[in-house]
PDB file of C-alpha atoms in Angstrom:
ATOM      1  CA  MET A   1      -8.019  19.390 -17.844  1.00  0.00           C
ATOM      2  CA  HIS A   2      -5.693  20.966 -20.262  1.00  0.00           C
ATOM      3  CA  GLU A   3      -5.248  24.190 -18.158  1.00  0.00           C
ATOM      4  CA  LEU A   4      -4.370  22.300 -15.127  1.00  0.00           C
ATOM      5  CA  ALA A   5      -2.106  20.183 -17.301  1.00  0.00           C
ATOM      6  CA  ARG A   6       0.130  23.524 -17.986  1.00  0.00           C
ATOM      7  CA  ALA A   7      -0.092  24.438 -14.379  1.00  0.00           C
ATOM      8  CA  LEU A   8       1.103  20.814 -13.222  1.00  0.00           C
ATOM      9  CA  ALA A   9       3.869  21.087 -16.005  1.00  0.00           C
ATOM     10  CA  ALA A  10       5.069  24.301 -14.692  1.00  0.00           C
ATOM     11  CA  THR A  11       5.170  22.764 -11.475  1.00  0.00           C
ATOM     12  CA  CYS A  12       6.943  19.532 -11.976  1.00  0.00           C
ATOM     13  CA  GLY A  13       8.180  19.852 -15.724  1.00  0.00           C
ATOM     14  CA  ALA A  14       6.358  18.607 -18.660  1.00  0.00           C
ATOM     15  CA  ASP A  15       7.889  15.067 -18.853  1.00  0.00           C
ATOM     16  CA  HIS A  16       6.518  14.060 -15.477  1.00  0.00           C
ATOM     17  CA  VAL A  17       2.799  15.221 -16.773  1.00  0.00           C
ATOM     18  CA  ARG A  18       0.841  13.123 -18.907  1.00  0.00           C
ATOM     19  CA  ASP A  19      -2.508  12.735 -20.711  1.00  0.00           C
ATOM     20  CA  GLY A  20      -4.137   9.169 -21.100  1.00  0.00           C
ATOM     21  CA  ALA A  21      -1.345   7.684 -18.998  1.00  0.00           C
ATOM     22  CA  PRO A  22      -1.884   3.668 -18.796  1.00  0.00           C
ATOM     23  CA  LEU A  23      -1.820   2.963 -14.988  1.00  0.00           C
ATOM     24  CA  ALA A  24      -0.921  -0.999 -15.402  1.00  0.00           C
ATOM     25  CA  PRO A  25       2.666  -0.277 -15.343  1.00  0.00           C
ATOM     26  CA  PHE A  26       2.459   1.231 -12.268  1.00  0.00           C
ATOM     27  CA  THR A  27       0.754  -1.352 -10.045  1.00  0.00           C
ATOM     28  CA  THR A  28       2.058  -4.835  -8.746  1.00  0.00           C
ATOM     29  CA  PHE A  29      -1.096  -6.568 -10.390  1.00  0.00           C
ATOM     30  CA  LYS A  30      -0.134  -5.370 -13.811  1.00  0.00           C
ATOM     31  CA  VAL A  31      -3.631  -4.701 -14.582  1.00  0.00           C
ATOM     32  CA  GLY A  32      -5.984  -1.566 -15.251  1.00  0.00           C
ATOM     33  CA  GLY A  33      -6.765   1.144 -17.397  1.00  0.00           C
ATOM     34  CA  ALA A  34      -5.393   4.877 -18.173  1.00  0.00           C
ATOM     35  CA  ALA A  35      -5.613   8.033 -16.186  1.00  0.00           C
ATOM     36  CA  ASP A  36      -7.186  10.977 -17.563  1.00  0.00           C
ATOM     37  CA  LEU A  37      -4.196  13.070 -16.331  1.00  0.00           C
ATOM     38  CA  LEU A  38      -0.922  11.806 -14.475  1.00  0.00           C
ATOM     39  CA  ALA A  39       1.567  13.865 -12.545  1.00  0.00           C
ATOM     40  CA  GLU A  40       4.386  12.679 -10.956  1.00  0.00           C
ATOM     41  CA  PRO A  41       5.828  15.294  -8.548  1.00  0.00           C
ATOM     42  CA  CYS A  42       9.513  14.772  -7.156  1.00  0.00           C
ATOM     43  CA  GLY A  43      10.061  15.971  -3.183  1.00  0.00           C
ATOM     44  CA  GLU A  44       7.309  17.195  -0.756  1.00  0.00           C
ATOM     45  CA  ARG A  45       7.161  21.070  -2.368  1.00  0.00           C
ATOM     46  CA  GLU A  46       6.056  19.691  -5.829  1.00  0.00           C
ATOM     47  CA  LEU A  47       3.766  17.282  -4.251  1.00  0.00           C
ATOM     48  CA  VAL A  48       2.126  20.420  -2.094  1.00  0.00           C
ATOM     49  CA  ALA A  49       1.980  22.640  -5.444  1.00  0.00           C
ATOM     50  CA  VAL A  50       0.416  19.844  -7.658  1.00  0.00           C
ATOM     51  CA  LEU A  51      -2.419  19.119  -4.920  1.00  0.00           C
ATOM     52  CA  HIS A  52      -2.828  22.991  -4.296  1.00  0.00           C
ATOM     53  CA  ALA A  53      -3.068  23.311  -8.265  1.00  0.00           C
ATOM     54  CA  ALA A  54      -5.550  20.328  -8.378  1.00  0.00           C
ATOM     55  CA  ARG A  55      -7.720  22.002  -5.537  1.00  0.00           C
ATOM     56  CA  ALA A  56      -8.266  25.161  -7.600  1.00  0.00           C
ATOM     57  CA  ALA A  57      -8.995  23.719 -10.415  1.00  0.00           C
ATOM     58  CA  GLY A  58     -11.778  21.668  -9.069  1.00  0.00           C
ATOM     59  CA  ALA A  59     -10.113  18.207 -10.149  1.00  0.00           C
ATOM     60  CA  ALA A  60     -10.568  14.886  -8.623  1.00  0.00           C
ATOM     61  CA  VAL A  61      -7.742  13.449  -7.517  1.00  0.00           C
ATOM     62  CA  THR A  62      -6.330   9.874  -7.164  1.00  0.00           C
ATOM     63  CA  LEU A  63      -3.231   9.312  -5.090  1.00  0.00           C
ATOM     64  CA  LEU A  64      -1.002   6.476  -6.223  1.00  0.00           C
ATOM     65  CA  GLY A  65       2.336   5.166  -4.349  1.00  0.00           C
ATOM     66  CA  GLY A  66       4.000   2.079  -5.312  1.00  0.00           C
ATOM     67  CA  GLY A  67       1.037   0.174  -6.744  1.00  0.00           C
ATOM     68  CA  SER A  68       0.538  -2.553  -4.320  1.00  0.00           C
ATOM     69  CA  ASN A  69      -2.397  -3.282  -2.491  1.00  0.00           C
ATOM     70  CA  VAL A  70      -4.434  -1.569  -5.058  1.00  0.00           C
ATOM     71  CA  LEU A  71      -6.627  -2.817  -7.888  1.00  0.00           C
ATOM     72  CA  VAL A  72      -7.100  -0.425 -10.796  1.00  0.00           C
ATOM     73  CA  GLY A  73     -10.398  -0.717 -13.028  1.00  0.00           C
ATOM     74  CA  ASP A  74     -10.022  -1.674 -16.667  1.00  0.00           C
ATOM     75  CA  ARG A  75     -11.746   1.634 -17.567  1.00  0.00           C
ATOM     76  CA  GLY A  76      -9.239   3.561 -15.784  1.00  0.00           C
ATOM     77  CA  VAL A  77      -9.469   6.724 -13.460  1.00  0.00           C
ATOM     78  CA  ARG A  78     -11.185   9.662 -14.168  1.00  0.00           C
ATOM     79  CA  GLY A  79      -9.510  13.329 -13.052  1.00  0.00           C
ATOM     80  CA  LEU A  80      -6.024  13.461 -11.731  1.00  0.00           C
ATOM     81  CA  VAL A  81      -3.813  10.782 -10.805  1.00  0.00           C
ATOM     82  CA  VAL A  82      -0.650  12.002  -8.674  1.00  0.00           C
ATOM     83  CA  ARG A  83       2.374   9.413  -8.352  1.00  0.00           C
ATOM     84  CA  PRO A  84       4.805  10.912  -6.107  1.00  0.00           C
ATOM     85  CA  ARG A  85       8.435   9.820  -7.130  1.00  0.00           C
ATOM     86  CA  ALA A  86      11.910  10.380  -5.442  1.00  0.00           C
ATOM     87  CA  GLY A  87      11.235  10.245  -1.944  1.00  0.00           C
ATOM     88  CA  THR A  88      14.135  10.893   0.340  1.00  0.00           C
ATOM     89  CA  VAL A  89      14.940   9.961   3.811  1.00  0.00           C
ATOM     90  CA  ASP A  90      16.759  11.623   6.530  1.00  0.00           C
ATOM     91  CA  GLU A  91      18.059  11.110  10.258  1.00  0.00           C
ATOM     92  CA  GLU A  92      16.449  14.107  12.466  1.00  0.00           C
ATOM     93  CA  GLY A  93      18.189  12.940  15.553  1.00  0.00           C
ATOM     94  CA  PRO A  94      19.287   9.471  17.242  1.00  0.00           C
ATOM     95  CA  GLY A  95      16.846   6.870  16.035  1.00  0.00           C
ATOM     96  CA  ARG A  96      14.691   9.444  14.572  1.00  0.00           C
ATOM     97  CA  VAL A  97      14.352   8.958  10.807  1.00  0.00           C
ATOM     98  CA  ARG A  98      11.712  11.071   8.543  1.00  0.00           C
ATOM     99  CA  ALA A  99      11.065   9.431   5.295  1.00  0.00           C
ATOM    100  CA  ASP A 100       8.998  10.940   2.341  1.00  0.00           C
ATOM    101  CA  ALA A 101       5.546   9.132   1.354  1.00  0.00           C
ATOM    102  CA  ALA A 102       7.207   8.509  -1.929  1.00  0.00           C
ATOM    103  CA  ALA A 103       9.986   6.684  -0.554  1.00  0.00           C
ATOM    104  CA  THR A 104       9.985   2.976  -1.379  1.00  0.00           C
ATOM    105  CA  LEU A 105       9.743   0.781   2.009  1.00  0.00           C
ATOM    106  CA  ASN A 106      12.590  -1.438   0.733  1.00  0.00           C
ATOM    107  CA  GLY A 107      14.693   1.760   0.097  1.00  0.00           C
ATOM    108  CA  LEU A 108      13.895   3.086   3.610  1.00  0.00           C
ATOM    109  CA  VAL A 109      14.864  -0.709   5.017  1.00  0.00           C
ATOM    110  CA  ARG A 110      18.317  -0.764   3.331  1.00  0.00           C
ATOM    111  CA  TRP A 111      18.848   3.312   4.218  1.00  0.00           C
ATOM    112  CA  THR A 112      18.250   1.998   8.142  1.00  0.00           C
ATOM    113  CA  VAL A 113      19.956  -1.193   8.135  1.00  0.00           C
ATOM    114  CA  GLY A 114      23.138   0.471   6.695  1.00  0.00           C
ATOM    115  CA  ARG A 115      23.053   2.700   9.722  1.00  0.00           C
ATOM    116  CA  GLY A 116      22.550   0.278  12.170  1.00  0.00           C
ATOM    117  CA  LEU A 117      19.139   1.556  12.969  1.00  0.00           C
ATOM    118  CA  ALA A 118      16.892  -1.281  14.058  1.00  0.00           C
ATOM    119  CA  GLY A 119      13.141  -1.848  13.730  1.00  0.00           C
ATOM    120  CA  LEU A 120      12.612  -1.886  10.043  1.00  0.00           C
ATOM    121  CA  GLU A 121      14.915  -4.512   8.950  1.00  0.00           C
ATOM    122  CA  ALA A 122      11.987  -7.459   8.926  1.00  0.00           C
ATOM    123  CA  TRP A 123      10.345  -5.415   6.426  1.00  0.00           C
ATOM    124  CA  ALA A 124      12.962  -5.974   3.920  1.00  0.00           C
ATOM    125  CA  GLY A 125      11.026  -7.531   0.461  1.00  0.00           C
ATOM    126  CA  THR A 126       7.753  -5.447   0.933  1.00  0.00           C
ATOM    127  CA  PRO A 127       6.751  -3.786  -1.915  1.00  0.00           C
ATOM    128  CA  GLY A 128       5.361  -0.450  -2.220  1.00  0.00           C
ATOM    129  CA  THR A 129       6.031   2.921  -0.364  1.00  0.00           C
ATOM    130  CA  VAL A 130       6.070   4.452   2.849  1.00  0.00           C
ATOM    131  CA  GLY A 131       2.899   6.594   1.950  1.00  0.00           C
ATOM    132  CA  GLY A 132       0.985   3.298   1.305  1.00  0.00           C
ATOM    133  CA  ALA A 133       2.295   1.309   4.375  1.00  0.00           C
ATOM    134  CA  VAL A 134       1.323   4.072   6.520  1.00  0.00           C
ATOM    135  CA  PHE A 135      -2.189   4.800   4.600  1.00  0.00           C
ATOM    136  CA  GLY A 136      -3.179   0.859   5.191  1.00  0.00           C
ATOM    137  CA  ASN A 137      -0.870   0.210   8.507  1.00  0.00           C
ATOM    138  CA  ALA A 138       0.881  -2.567   6.538  1.00  0.00           C
ATOM    139  CA  HIS A 139       1.859  -5.277   8.543  1.00  0.00           C
ATOM    140  CA  PHE A 140       4.104  -8.370   8.742  1.00  0.00           C
ATOM    141  CA  GLY A 141       4.784 -10.932  10.995  1.00  0.00           C
ATOM    142  CA  GLY A 142       2.322  -9.890  13.664  1.00  0.00           C
ATOM    143  CA  ARG A 143       3.658  -6.687  14.000  1.00  0.00           C
ATOM    144  CA  SER A 144       1.802  -3.097  12.240  1.00  0.00           C
ATOM    145  CA  ILE A 145       4.214  -0.264  10.812  1.00  0.00           C
ATOM    146  CA  GLY A 146       2.174   2.100  12.652  1.00  0.00           C
ATOM    147  CA  GLU A 147       3.943   1.010  15.773  1.00  0.00           C
ATOM    148  CA  LEU A 148       7.247   2.323  14.483  1.00  0.00           C
ATOM    149  CA  VAL A 149       5.822   5.567  13.482  1.00  0.00           C
ATOM    150  CA  GLU A 150       6.261   8.419  16.241  1.00  0.00           C
ATOM    151  CA  GLY A 151       4.396  10.925  13.879  1.00  0.00           C
ATOM    152  CA  ALA A 152       3.534  12.110  10.234  1.00  0.00           C
ATOM    153  CA  ARG A 153       3.359  15.325   8.064  1.00  0.00           C
ATOM    154  CA  LEU A 154       0.194  15.646   6.520  1.00  0.00           C
ATOM    155  CA  LEU A 155      -1.578  17.981   3.889  1.00  0.00           C
ATOM    156  CA  ALA A 156      -4.925  18.541   4.922  1.00  0.00           C
ATOM    157  CA  ALA A 157      -8.092  18.862   2.529  1.00  0.00           C
ATOM    158  CA  ASP A 158      -7.993  22.811   3.055  1.00  0.00           C
ATOM    159  CA  GLY A 159      -4.421  23.023   1.839  1.00  0.00           C
ATOM    160  CA  ARG A 160      -2.679  23.111   5.429  1.00  0.00           C
ATOM    161  CA  VAL A 161       0.595  21.260   6.290  1.00  0.00           C
ATOM    162  CA  HIS A 162       0.502  20.117   9.833  1.00  0.00           C
ATOM    163  CA  ASP A 163       2.264  17.425  11.915  1.00  0.00           C
ATOM    164  CA  LEU A 164       0.400  14.911  14.052  1.00  0.00           C
ATOM    165  CA  LEU A 165       1.833  12.420  16.545  1.00  0.00           C
ATOM    166  CA  HIS A 166       1.263   9.052  16.659  1.00  0.00           C
ATOM    167  CA  ALA A 167      -1.587   9.131  19.322  1.00  0.00           C
ATOM    168  CA  ASN A 168      -3.664  11.169  16.410  1.00  0.00           C
ATOM    169  CA  LEU A 169      -2.944   8.595  13.569  1.00  0.00           C
ATOM    170  CA  GLU A 170      -5.731   6.139  14.539  1.00  0.00           C
ATOM    171  CA  PHE A 171      -3.792   3.240  13.640  1.00  0.00           C
ATOM    172  CA  GLY A 172      -5.605   0.301  13.573  1.00  0.00           C
ATOM    173  CA  ASN A 173      -5.972  -3.304  12.211  1.00  0.00           C
ATOM    174  CA  GLY A 174      -4.962  -2.349   8.452  1.00  0.00           C
ATOM    175  CA  ARG A 175      -6.614   1.129   9.091  1.00  0.00           C
ATOM    176  CA  SER A 176      -5.071   4.893   9.979  1.00  0.00           C
ATOM    177  CA  ARG A 177      -6.805   8.410   9.949  1.00  0.00           C
ATOM    178  CA  LEU A 178      -5.987   8.899   6.469  1.00  0.00           C
ATOM    179  CA  GLN A 179      -8.766   6.297   5.328  1.00  0.00           C
ATOM    180  CA  ARG A 180     -11.301   8.818   6.496  1.00  0.00           C
ATOM    181  CA  SER A 181      -9.555  11.876   6.984  1.00  0.00           C
ATOM    182  CA  GLY A 182      -8.791  13.190   3.286  1.00  0.00           C
ATOM    183  CA  GLU A 183      -5.379  14.194   4.466  1.00  0.00           C
ATOM    184  CA  VAL A 184      -2.420  13.392   2.367  1.00  0.00           C
ATOM    185  CA  LEU A 185       0.719  11.664   3.823  1.00  0.00           C
ATOM    186  CA  LEU A 186       3.659  13.958   3.142  1.00  0.00           C
ATOM    187  CA  SER A 187       6.501  12.453   5.183  1.00  0.00           C
ATOM    188  CA  ALA A 188       6.261   9.812   8.283  1.00  0.00           C
ATOM    189  CA  LEU A 189       8.682  10.032  11.193  1.00  0.00           C
ATOM    190  CA  PHE A 190      10.006   6.794  12.455  1.00  0.00           C
ATOM    191  CA  ARG A 191      11.451   5.907  15.995  1.00  0.00           C
ATOM    192  CA  LEU A 192      13.924   3.203  15.544  1.00  0.00           C
ATOM    193  CA  ALA A 193      16.578   1.703  17.947  1.00  0.00           C
ATOM    194  CA  PRO A 194      20.281   3.109  17.070  1.00  0.00           C
ATOM    195  CA  GLY A 195      23.590   1.353  17.945  1.00  0.00           C
ATOM    196  CA  ALA A 196      22.657  -1.915  16.215  1.00  0.00           C
ATOM    197  CA  ASP A 197      25.440  -3.710  14.400  1.00  0.00           C
ATOM    198  CA  PRO A 198      24.591  -3.337  10.292  1.00  0.00           C
ATOM    199  CA  ALA A 199      25.773  -7.008   9.781  1.00  0.00           C
ATOM    200  CA  ALA A 200      23.058  -8.421  12.271  1.00  0.00           C
ATOM    201  CA  LEU A 201      20.163  -6.407  10.776  1.00  0.00           C
ATOM    202  CA  ARG A 202      21.036  -7.460   7.373  1.00  0.00           C
ATOM    203  CA  VAL A 203      20.823 -11.455   8.498  1.00  0.00           C
ATOM    204  CA  ILE A 204      17.459 -10.519   9.945  1.00  0.00           C
ATOM    205  CA  ALA A 205      16.374  -8.786   6.707  1.00  0.00           C
ATOM    206  CA  ARG A 206      17.862 -11.744   4.596  1.00  0.00           C
ATOM    207  CA  GLN A 207      15.813 -14.240   6.622  1.00  0.00           C
ATOM    208  CA  SER A 208      12.621 -12.428   6.018  1.00  0.00           C
ATOM    209  CA  LEU A 209      13.133 -11.879   2.613  1.00  0.00           C
ATOM    210  CA  ALA A 210      13.492 -15.711   2.350  1.00  0.00           C
ATOM    211  CA  TYR A 211      10.482 -16.519   4.361  1.00  0.00           C
ATOM    212  CA  ARG A 212       8.300 -14.007   1.989  1.00  0.00           C
ATOM    213  CA  LYS A 213       9.721 -16.063  -0.928  1.00  0.00           C
ATOM    214  CA  GLN A 214       8.806 -19.173   0.460  1.00  0.00           C
ATOM    215  CA  THR A 215       5.822 -18.411   1.504  1.00  0.00           C
ATOM    216  CA  GLN A 216       4.018 -15.928  -0.781  1.00  0.00           C
ATOM    217  CA  PRO A 217       3.906 -15.854  -4.818  1.00  0.00           C
ATOM    218  CA  LEU A 218       6.270 -13.494  -5.256  1.00  0.00           C
ATOM    219  CA  ASP A 219       7.268 -14.596  -8.964  1.00  0.00           C
ATOM    220  CA  THR A 220       3.779 -13.535 -10.439  1.00  0.00           C
ATOM    221  CA  PRO A 221       2.317 -10.412 -10.346  1.00  0.00           C
ATOM    222  CA  SER A 222      -0.546  -9.445  -7.164  1.00  0.00           C
ATOM    223  CA  ALA A 223      -1.296  -7.175  -4.863  1.00  0.00           C
ATOM    224  CA  GLY A 224      -0.059  -8.772  -1.861  1.00  0.00           C
ATOM    225  CA  CYS A 225      -2.789 -10.219   0.493  1.00  0.00           C
ATOM    226  CA  VAL A 226      -6.124  -9.429  -0.685  1.00  0.00           C
ATOM    227  CA  PHE A 227      -8.214  -9.755   2.657  1.00  0.00           C
ATOM    228  CA  ARG A 228      -7.447  -8.558   6.244  1.00  0.00           C
ATOM    229  CA  ASN A 229      -7.161 -11.543   8.824  1.00  0.00           C
ATOM    230  CA  PRO A 230     -10.545 -12.181  10.536  1.00  0.00           C
ATOM    231  CA  ASP A 231     -10.844 -10.573  14.268  1.00  0.00           C
ATOM    232  CA  PRO A 232     -12.037 -13.399  16.601  1.00  0.00           C
ATOM    233  CA  ALA A 233     -13.636 -10.825  18.874  1.00  0.00           C
ATOM    234  CA  ARG A 234     -15.663  -9.513  15.705  1.00  0.00           C
ATOM    235  CA  ASP A 235     -15.936 -12.679  13.742  1.00  0.00           C
ATOM    236  CA  PRO A 236     -16.401 -15.946  15.931  1.00  0.00           C
ATOM    237  CA  LEU A 237     -14.242 -18.361  14.413  1.00  0.00           C
ATOM    238  CA  PRO A 238     -15.030 -22.153  14.041  1.00  0.00           C
ATOM    239  CA  ALA A 239     -13.387 -24.443  16.529  1.00  0.00           C
ATOM    240  CA  GLY A 240     -10.055 -25.378  15.258  1.00  0.00           C
ATOM    241  CA  VAL A 241      -9.943 -22.716  12.438  1.00  0.00           C
ATOM    242  CA  PRO A 242      -7.062 -20.468  12.390  1.00  0.00           C
ATOM    243  CA  ALA A 243      -7.744 -16.554  12.154  1.00  0.00           C
ATOM    244  CA  SER A 244      -6.427 -16.280   8.730  1.00  0.00           C
ATOM    245  CA  ALA A 245      -7.969 -15.419   5.856  1.00  0.00           C
ATOM    246  CA  GLY A 246      -5.773 -17.385   3.534  1.00  0.00           C
ATOM    247  CA  ALA A 247      -6.460 -20.367   5.677  1.00  0.00           C
ATOM    248  CA  LEU A 248     -10.280 -19.598   5.177  1.00  0.00           C
ATOM    249  CA  ILE A 249      -9.927 -19.461   1.464  1.00  0.00           C
ATOM    250  CA  ASP A 250      -8.147 -22.297   1.237  1.00  0.00           C
ATOM    251  CA  ARG A 251     -10.524 -24.423   3.543  1.00  0.00           C
ATOM    252  CA  ALA A 252     -13.389 -23.348   1.304  1.00  0.00           C
ATOM    253  CA  GLY A 253     -11.408 -25.070  -1.573  1.00  0.00           C
ATOM    254  CA  LEU A 254     -10.531 -22.339  -3.379  1.00  0.00           C
ATOM    255  CA  LYS A 255      -6.567 -22.667  -3.546  1.00  0.00           C
ATOM    256  CA  GLY A 256      -5.860 -22.731  -6.902  1.00  0.00           C
ATOM    257  CA  HIS A 257      -9.252 -21.377  -8.426  1.00  0.00           C
ATOM    258  CA  SER A 258      -9.407 -19.241 -11.400  1.00  0.00           C
ATOM    259  CA  ILE A 259     -11.870 -17.010 -13.136  1.00  0.00           C
ATOM    260  CA  GLY A 260     -10.087 -16.293 -16.813  1.00  0.00           C
ATOM    261  CA  ARG A 261      -6.250 -15.344 -16.185  1.00  0.00           C
ATOM    262  CA  ALA A 262      -6.940 -14.603 -12.520  1.00  0.00           C
ATOM    263  CA  ARG A 263      -6.222 -17.077  -9.925  1.00  0.00           C
ATOM    264  CA  VAL A 264      -6.128 -17.923  -6.278  1.00  0.00           C
ATOM    265  CA  SER A 265      -2.487 -18.843  -5.736  1.00  0.00           C
ATOM    266  CA  PRO A 266      -1.895 -22.214  -5.145  1.00  0.00           C
ATOM    267  CA  VAL A 267       1.281 -20.967  -2.691  1.00  0.00           C
ATOM    268  CA  HIS A 268      -0.938 -18.487  -0.342  1.00  0.00           C
ATOM    269  CA  ALA A 269      -4.561 -18.464  -0.861  1.00  0.00           C
ATOM    270  CA  ASN A 270      -4.826 -14.540   0.390  1.00  0.00           C
ATOM    271  CA  PHE A 271      -3.147 -13.589  -2.867  1.00  0.00           C
ATOM    272  CA  ILE A 272      -4.782 -13.604  -6.159  1.00  0.00           C
ATOM    273  CA  VAL A 273      -2.063 -13.390  -9.124  1.00  0.00           C
ATOM    274  CA  ASN A 274      -2.431 -12.422 -12.623  1.00  0.00           C
ATOM    275  CA  ASP A 275      -1.292 -15.587 -14.757  1.00  0.00           C
ATOM    276  CA  GLY A 276      -0.931 -13.122 -17.549  1.00  0.00           C
ATOM    277  CA  GLY A 277      -3.312 -11.133 -19.544  1.00  0.00           C
ATOM    278  CA  ALA A 278      -5.870 -11.281 -16.413  1.00  0.00           C
ATOM    279  CA  THR A 279      -8.421  -8.106 -16.251  1.00  0.00           C
ATOM    280  CA  ALA A 280      -9.082  -6.240 -13.162  1.00  0.00           C
ATOM    281  CA  ALA A 281     -13.096  -7.543 -13.725  1.00  0.00           C
ATOM    282  CA  GLU A 282     -11.687 -11.082 -13.364  1.00  0.00           C
ATOM    283  CA  ILE A 283      -9.792 -10.399 -10.560  1.00  0.00           C
ATOM    284  CA  ARG A 284     -12.662  -8.386  -8.918  1.00  0.00           C
ATOM    285  CA  ALA A 285     -15.026 -11.209  -9.506  1.00  0.00           C
ATOM    286  CA  LEU A 286     -12.706 -13.739  -8.096  1.00  0.00           C
ATOM    287  CA  ILE A 287     -12.522 -11.855  -5.103  1.00  0.00           C
ATOM    288  CA  ALA A 288     -16.318 -11.906  -4.610  1.00  0.00           C
ATOM    289  CA  VAL A 289     -16.091 -15.458  -4.837  1.00  0.00           C
ATOM    290  CA  CYS A 290     -13.733 -16.094  -2.068  1.00  0.00           C
ATOM    291  CA  LYS A 291     -15.899 -13.743  -0.185  1.00  0.00           C
ATOM    292  CA  GLU A 292     -19.088 -15.401  -0.697  1.00  0.00           C
ATOM    293  CA  ARG A 293     -17.686 -18.964  -0.318  1.00  0.00           C
ATOM    294  CA  VAL A 294     -16.150 -18.083   3.004  1.00  0.00           C
ATOM    295  CA  ALA A 295     -19.354 -16.493   4.145  1.00  0.00           C
ATOM    296  CA  GLU A 296     -21.291 -19.796   3.106  1.00  0.00           C
ATOM    297  CA  ARG A 297     -18.700 -22.083   4.528  1.00  0.00           C
ATOM    298  CA  PHE A 298     -17.949 -20.357   7.844  1.00  0.00           C
ATOM    299  CA  GLY A 299     -20.514 -17.526   8.447  1.00  0.00           C
ATOM    300  CA  ILE A 300     -17.568 -15.017   8.433  1.00  0.00           C
ATOM    301  CA  ALA A 301     -17.673 -11.440   6.226  1.00  0.00           C
ATOM    302  CA  LEU A 302     -13.797 -11.419   4.599  1.00  0.00           C
ATOM    303  CA  ARG A 303     -13.099  -7.651   4.105  1.00  0.00           C
ATOM    304  CA  GLU A 304     -10.696  -6.340   1.298  1.00  0.00           C
ATOM    305  CA  GLU A 305      -7.219  -5.041   2.520  1.00  0.00           C
ATOM    306  CA  ILE A 306      -6.742  -4.052  -1.121  1.00  0.00           C
ATOM    307  CA  VAL A 307      -8.218  -0.516  -2.258  1.00  0.00           C
ATOM    308  CA  TYR A 308     -10.222  -0.297  -5.571  1.00  0.00           C
ATOM    309  CA  LEU A 309      -9.318   2.795  -7.784  1.00  0.00           C
ATOM    310  CA  GLY A 310     -10.886   3.856 -10.973  1.00  0.00           C
ATOM    311  CA  GLU A 311     -14.267   2.834 -13.015  1.00  0.00           C
ATOM    312  CA  PHE A 312     -14.408  -1.174 -13.480  1.00  0.00           C
TER     313      PHE A 312
END
């Protein structure tokens, strides 16, 4: 790893490469151990160079975006953790916006709203990066981010950079091609509607943010929704039970339930919060309890939306 660290330092600067870097500060849960080696490349060129160097060294690579929707194990992550930084956003034509994977979703929303480009304003307040949102096909208010993605630039496992259109990105409920292909998102091309009034878009953005504050525990560390909502076609629901993971957990009597310092949020039962000093093991144990209770009560197998990283 020392030789790899030197190679990465030559690529993105010694101050962007660290041994034994704690990862908890880089996650919205604020839990988890350290990375054997952490690299924080800036921009597409550095990201590609870092991944090529890691591949040449045979190092295991874990990508970490904005740190939402992930749970890092207490024992940390072996190998190299790559945390891209300083993502840019550019307009490639009327309504066509390319955003680096490292760009924050909130930053992208502000950029598009300020230029009168409609489509992303309701995503105001969403944590994480463009890369993480596309990887998990993030959803809000009945819509998925993939609906707005026209195409993506990817780094394949063999080192090739290639572009794919929407039809090839395999977007589904909480899913994308990236989850199975081993490819790395470098940037996404969004198709938005030009000519909107920025003031009107800001009103929608403020309303969306206000709704999140009312219905989600934004003042306490969490990773967002823990579970995907059940699919009624796949998971037949009892009469009168909504297709909502939060509602199922609530009706199973778990809202407010805790293990150690991890707690099912009293505000929204599909959120598990860190009340201060929680461990990844406590959070994972509470996730298991939610799955067991919902399965026992309703016969429905909840599926995690969050991603587990590292060793627990």
